[in-house]
mmCIF file of C-alpha atoms in Angstrom:
data_model
loop_
_atom_site.group_PDB
_atom_site.id
_atom_site.type_symbol
_atom_site.label_atom_id
_atom_site.label_comp_id
_atom_site.label_asym_id
_atom_site.label_seq_id
_atom_site.Cartn_x
_atom_site.Cartn_y
_atom_site.Cartn_z
ATOM 1 C CA MET A 1 100.824 141.545 132.756
ATOM 2 C CA ARG A 2 103.882 143.418 134.167
ATOM 3 C CA ILE A 3 103.889 144.265 137.968
ATOM 4 C CA LEU A 4 106.484 146.354 139.984
ATOM 5 C CA LEU A 5 106.972 145.553 143.752
ATOM 6 C CA VAL A 6 108.860 147.482 146.010
ATOM 7 C CA GLU A 7 108.529 145.989 149.388
ATOM 8 C CA ASP A 8 111.015 146.023 152.524
ATOM 9 C CA GLU A 9 109.938 143.353 154.361
ATOM 10 C CA VAL A 10 111.507 140.224 152.763
ATOM 11 C CA ARG A 11 108.990 138.156 154.205
ATOM 12 C CA VAL A 12 105.781 139.935 153.098
ATOM 13 C CA ALA A 13 107.532 141.160 149.654
ATOM 14 C CA HIS A 14 108.043 136.965 148.470
ATOM 15 C CA PHE A 15 104.224 136.372 150.141
ATOM 16 C CA ILE A 16 103.309 138.910 147.396
ATOM 17 C CA ALA A 17 105.166 138.224 144.382
ATOM 18 C CA LYS A 18 104.457 134.526 144.939
ATOM 19 C CA GLY A 19 100.679 134.865 144.953
ATOM 20 C CA LEU A 20 100.854 137.395 141.687
ATOM 21 C CA GLY A 21 103.010 134.426 140.180
ATOM 22 C CA GLU A 22 100.536 132.307 140.891
ATOM 23 C CA ASN A 23 98.113 134.687 139.113
ATOM 24 C CA ALA A 24 100.097 135.090 136.045
ATOM 25 C CA TYR A 25 101.601 138.165 136.661
ATOM 26 C CA ALA A 26 105.130 138.748 135.609
ATOM 27 C CA VAL A 27 107.178 140.796 139.529
ATOM 28 C CA ASP A 28 109.917 142.633 139.403
ATOM 29 C CA VAL A 29 110.239 142.955 142.952
ATOM 30 C CA THR A 30 112.461 146.015 144.926
ATOM 31 C CA ALA A 31 112.920 146.522 148.146
ATOM 32 C CA HIS A 32 113.933 150.615 148.274
ATOM 33 C CA GLY A 33 112.518 153.817 147.068
ATOM 34 C CA ASP A 34 115.754 155.375 144.330
ATOM 35 C CA GLU A 35 115.935 151.363 142.572
ATOM 36 C CA ALA A 36 112.260 151.577 142.484
ATOM 37 C CA LEU A 37 112.558 155.476 140.248
ATOM 38 C CA TYR A 38 115.239 153.493 138.291
ATOM 39 C CA TRP A 39 113.462 150.273 137.438
ATOM 40 C CA ALA A 40 109.974 152.436 137.202
ATOM 41 C CA GLY A 41 112.161 154.598 134.330
ATOM 42 C CA ALA A 42 113.893 151.379 132.995
ATOM 43 C CA ASN A 43 110.823 149.442 132.383
ATOM 44 C CA GLN A 44 107.760 149.864 131.170
ATOM 45 C CA TYR A 45 105.140 148.588 134.091
ATOM 46 C CA ASP A 46 101.257 148.159 134.591
ATOM 47 C CA PHE A 47 101.397 148.237 137.780
ATOM 48 C CA ILE A 48 102.774 149.498 140.733
ATOM 49 C CA ILE A 49 102.565 147.965 144.668
ATOM 50 C CA LEU A 50 104.197 151.016 146.498
ATOM 51 C CA ASP A 51 105.118 149.997 150.558
ATOM 52 C CA VAL A 52 105.135 153.896 152.140
ATOM 53 C CA MET A 53 108.242 153.060 154.508
ATOM 54 C CA ILE A 54 110.871 151.616 152.510
ATOM 55 C CA PRO A 55 114.561 152.662 152.917
ATOM 56 C CA GLY A 56 115.535 155.846 150.382
ATOM 57 C CA ARG A 57 112.844 157.991 149.618
ATOM 58 C CA ASP A 58 109.828 156.833 150.963
ATOM 59 C CA GLY A 59 106.565 155.274 149.220
ATOM 60 C CA PHE A 60 104.967 159.103 148.971
ATOM 61 C CA ALA A 61 108.148 160.687 147.724
ATOM 62 C CA VAL A 62 108.644 157.656 145.306
ATOM 63 C CA CYS A 63 104.841 158.820 143.818
ATOM 64 C CA ARG A 64 105.159 162.200 143.628
ATOM 65 C CA GLU A 65 108.569 161.818 141.660
ATOM 66 C CA LEU A 66 106.783 158.844 139.154
ATOM 67 C CA ARG A 67 104.119 160.772 138.451
ATOM 68 C CA ARG A 68 106.493 164.324 137.495
ATOM 69 C CA ARG A 69 108.349 162.529 135.143
ATOM 70 C CA GLY A 70 105.126 161.103 133.530
ATOM 71 C CA ILE A 71 104.545 157.341 134.507
ATOM 72 C CA ARG A 72 100.914 156.712 134.505
ATOM 73 C CA ALA A 73 101.037 153.092 135.526
ATOM 74 C CA PRO A 74 98.275 152.865 137.972
ATOM 75 C CA VAL A 75 99.642 152.720 141.835
ATOM 76 C CA LEU A 76 98.794 150.839 145.062
ATOM 77 C CA MET A 77 100.052 152.213 147.687
ATOM 78 C CA LEU A 78 100.457 149.567 150.628
ATOM 79 C CA THR A 79 101.286 150.633 154.936
ATOM 80 C CA ALA A 80 100.215 150.009 157.879
ATOM 81 C CA ARG A 81 99.671 153.268 159.295
ATOM 82 C CA ASP A 82 96.272 154.041 158.658
ATOM 83 C CA ALA A 83 95.692 157.039 159.941
ATOM 84 C CA VAL A 84 93.403 158.904 157.066
ATOM 85 C CA GLU A 85 95.800 162.279 157.158
ATOM 86 C CA ASP A 86 98.877 159.208 155.939
ATOM 87 C CA ARG A 87 96.091 157.412 153.100
ATOM 88 C CA VAL A 88 95.367 161.695 152.156
ATOM 89 C CA THR A 89 98.408 161.809 151.520
ATOM 90 C CA GLY A 90 99.163 159.496 149.676
ATOM 91 C CA LEU A 91 96.456 160.225 147.731
ATOM 92 C CA ASP A 92 97.333 163.208 146.679
ATOM 93 C CA CYS A 93 101.035 162.244 145.815
ATOM 94 C CA GLY A 94 99.254 160.403 143.054
ATOM 95 C CA ALA A 95 98.498 157.276 144.050
ATOM 96 C CA ASP A 96 95.281 155.213 142.594
ATOM 97 C CA ASP A 97 94.638 153.798 145.848
ATOM 98 C CA TYR A 98 95.628 152.031 148.662
ATOM 99 C CA LEU A 99 95.923 149.165 150.898
ATOM 100 C CA ILE A 100 95.984 148.659 154.765
ATOM 101 C CA LYS A 101 98.223 146.033 156.484
ATOM 102 C CA PRO A 102 97.183 143.778 157.466
ATOM 103 C CA PHE A 103 95.137 142.406 154.435
ATOM 104 C CA ASP A 104 93.632 139.063 152.296
ATOM 105 C CA PHE A 105 95.555 138.449 149.533
ATOM 106 C CA LYS A 106 91.902 138.060 148.002
ATOM 107 C CA GLU A 107 91.266 141.853 148.269
ATOM 108 C CA LEU A 108 94.587 142.562 146.967
ATOM 109 C CA LEU A 109 93.652 141.095 143.387
ATOM 110 C CA ALA A 110 90.623 142.689 143.489
ATOM 111 C CA ARG A 111 92.538 146.133 144.061
ATOM 112 C CA LEU A 112 94.095 145.699 141.103
ATOM 113 C CA ARG A 113 91.691 144.102 138.969
ATOM 114 C CA ALA A 114 89.221 147.247 139.903
ATOM 115 C CA LEU A 115 92.360 148.861 138.718
ATOM 116 C CA ALA A 116 92.276 147.307 135.531
ATOM 117 C CA ARG A 117 89.130 148.551 134.474
ATOM 118 C CA ARG A 118 89.706 152.659 135.770
ATOM 119 C CA ALA A 119 92.870 152.124 133.297
ATOM 120 C CA GLU A 120 93.769 152.013 129.748
ATOM 121 C CA VAL A 121 95.088 148.657 130.375
ATOM 122 C CA LEU A 122 91.722 147.220 130.499
ATOM 123 C CA ARG A 123 91.128 142.851 130.532
ATOM 124 C CA PRO A 124 87.906 142.633 129.086
ATOM 125 C CA ALA A 125 85.940 140.118 131.725
ATOM 126 C CA ALA A 126 85.988 137.536 128.742
ATOM 127 C CA LEU A 127 88.296 137.510 125.448
ATOM 128 C CA ARG A 128 86.993 135.728 121.990
ATOM 129 C CA VAL A 129 88.921 134.836 118.744
ATOM 130 C CA ALA A 130 87.124 132.857 116.675
ATOM 131 C CA ASP A 131 85.843 130.247 118.874
ATOM 132 C CA LEU A 132 88.746 129.718 121.747
ATOM 133 C CA GLU A 133 87.285 131.631 124.578
ATOM 134 C CA LEU A 134 89.791 132.838 128.024
ATOM 135 C CA ASP A 135 87.905 133.245 131.094
ATOM 136 C CA THR A 136 90.563 136.483 132.228
ATOM 137 C CA ALA A 137 88.867 136.297 135.999
ATOM 138 C CA SER A 138 89.167 132.175 136.622
ATOM 139 C CA HIS A 139 91.684 131.815 133.949
ATOM 140 C CA ARG A 140 90.047 129.729 132.711
ATOM 141 C CA ALA A 141 90.293 128.740 128.582
ATOM 142 C CA THR A 142 88.151 127.090 126.364
ATOM 143 C CA ARG A 143 88.083 125.909 122.190
ATOM 144 C CA GLY A 144 84.936 124.567 120.711
ATOM 145 C CA GLY A 145 84.227 124.048 123.933
ATOM 146 C CA ARG A 146 86.621 122.178 125.093
ATOM 147 C CA ALA A 147 88.520 122.832 128.142
ATOM 148 C CA ILE A 148 92.347 123.685 127.876
ATOM 149 C CA THR A 149 94.064 123.558 130.863
ATOM 150 C CA LEU A 150 96.789 126.521 131.210
ATOM 151 C CA THR A 151 100.096 127.017 133.616
ATOM 152 C CA ALA A 152 100.632 130.146 135.063
ATOM 153 C CA LYS A 153 102.459 131.336 132.897
ATOM 154 C CA GLU A 154 100.926 130.058 129.233
ATOM 155 C CA TYR A 155 97.570 131.937 130.767
ATOM 156 C CA ALA A 156 99.303 134.945 131.097
ATOM 157 C CA LEU A 157 100.845 134.181 127.107
ATOM 158 C CA LEU A 158 97.928 133.283 125.818
ATOM 159 C CA GLU A 159 96.340 136.757 127.614
ATOM 160 C CA PHE A 160 98.764 138.749 126.181
ATOM 161 C CA LEU A 161 98.126 137.081 122.672
ATOM 162 C CA MET A 162 94.961 137.617 122.391
ATOM 163 C CA LEU A 163 94.955 140.771 123.487
ATOM 164 C CA ASN A 164 97.178 141.916 120.876
ATOM 165 C CA GLU A 165 94.779 139.913 118.424
ATOM 166 C CA ASN A 166 95.744 140.313 114.463
ATOM 167 C CA ARG A 167 99.330 142.392 115.448
ATOM 168 C CA VAL A 168 102.735 140.880 115.677
ATOM 169 C CA VAL A 169 104.889 140.995 118.934
ATOM 170 C CA ASP A 170 108.270 140.664 118.927
ATOM 171 C CA ARG A 171 110.160 138.371 121.889
ATOM 172 C CA ASP A 172 111.108 141.833 123.332
ATOM 173 C CA ARG A 173 107.575 143.026 123.717
ATOM 174 C CA ILE A 174 106.155 139.183 124.855
ATOM 175 C CA ALA A 175 109.418 139.244 127.441
ATOM 176 C CA ARG A 176 108.597 142.964 128.651
ATOM 177 C CA HIS A 177 105.235 142.655 129.353
ATOM 178 C CA VAL A 178 104.764 138.698 130.444
ATOM 179 C CA TRP A 179 108.101 137.336 131.926
ATOM 180 C CA ASP A 180 110.104 139.262 134.454
ATOM 181 C CA GLU A 181 113.544 140.924 135.102
ATOM 182 C CA SER A 182 114.857 137.770 135.606
ATOM 183 C CA PHE A 183 114.560 136.782 131.554
ATOM 184 C CA ASP A 184 117.217 135.408 129.527
ATOM 185 C CA PRO A 185 117.055 137.554 126.608
ATOM 186 C CA LEU A 186 119.011 135.108 124.840
ATOM 187 C CA SER A 187 116.702 131.734 125.936
ATOM 188 C CA ASN A 188 114.451 129.949 123.745
ATOM 189 C CA THR A 189 111.781 130.387 126.644
ATOM 190 C CA ILE A 190 109.480 131.727 124.524
ATOM 191 C CA ASP A 191 109.593 129.011 121.972
ATOM 192 C CA VAL A 192 109.577 127.037 124.238
ATOM 193 C CA HIS A 193 106.359 128.092 126.210
ATOM 194 C CA ILE A 194 104.770 129.140 121.779
ATOM 195 C CA ARG A 195 105.437 125.181 120.867
ATOM 196 C CA ARG A 196 103.505 124.292 123.857
ATOM 197 C CA LEU A 197 100.657 127.123 123.928
ATOM 198 C CA ARG A 198 100.037 126.232 120.463
ATOM 199 C CA GLY A 199 100.334 122.517 120.708
ATOM 200 C CA LYS A 200 97.198 122.908 123.819
ATOM 201 C CA ILE A 201 95.005 125.540 121.601
ATOM 202 C CA ASP A 202 95.590 124.890 118.061
ATOM 203 C CA ALA A 203 95.342 121.043 118.286
ATOM 204 C CA GLY A 204 93.205 118.815 116.386
ATOM 205 C CA ALA A 205 91.521 122.270 114.830
ATOM 206 C CA ALA A 206 90.317 123.052 111.427
ATOM 207 C CA GLU A 207 92.106 126.176 111.812
ATOM 208 C CA PRO A 208 95.115 127.237 113.517
ATOM 209 C CA LEU A 209 95.391 130.718 115.930
ATOM 210 C CA ILE A 210 98.399 131.412 117.091
ATOM 211 C CA HIS A 211 101.478 131.666 113.568
ATOM 212 C CA THR A 212 104.946 132.427 113.290
ATOM 213 C CA ARG A 213 106.261 135.511 111.291
ATOM 214 C CA ARG A 214 109.446 134.680 110.755
ATOM 215 C CA GLY A 215 111.762 137.223 111.294
ATOM 216 C CA GLU A 216 108.947 139.791 113.140
ATOM 217 C CA GLY A 217 107.215 137.512 115.597
ATOM 218 C CA TYR A 218 103.743 135.992 116.539
ATOM 219 C CA VAL A 219 100.736 136.809 116.227
ATOM 220 C CA LEU A 220 97.282 135.157 117.249
ATOM 221 C CA CYS A 221 94.105 135.395 114.417
ATOM 222 C CA ALA A 222 91.677 133.559 112.553
ATOM 223 C CA GLY A 223 92.411 133.742 109.329
ATOM 224 C CA GLY A 224 95.659 133.070 108.583
ATOM 225 C CA PRO A 225 98.648 134.616 109.101
ATOM 226 C CA GLY A 226 98.657 137.842 106.804
ATOM 227 C CA ALA A 227 94.048 138.642 108.099
#
């Protein structure tokens, strides 16, 4: 899933972005309220993590404007301001949750999972296609009982393919959901990761699950690419 992180404290932004990346999220980072509105309008995000005290429009104004524009991505607000009035203001502006600094990163992850359960971007606790299983909490993958070791990016790619079971996804959609704004559309990064993932998932299996549709993209399905 792809996240927009709006945080002007460089150390905090780096800490959050690094942790999210290690947990298979693609993260775009900005420190300015007006820039956050630009990125939110230009890209499709699954979540927005929004600090309150940022340059330009503050987090409250940004959240209010996001909702006015019809952008419904769940918003988790971050702030060191712990007054009840501030929390009420944030929620009334359209935020879905509120986290007070300093916080434990495990709580941030748990709150994102809770937002996912409440939103239409729901990630089931487990995904299954044929004998391939993926635990979305522990990020463990197995096929036919055989454990499969995945990098964070391989996990994110596999999860996206499994969430779109039987649907062809093109390179552009994969890039928008699995990679961040620094992705080079002219590179062969997606093809390389698909090849590596196919080697781990389909190697030695009687039935391949990851298929290429020439000129269209990729599809994960049982029973062949035409299933």
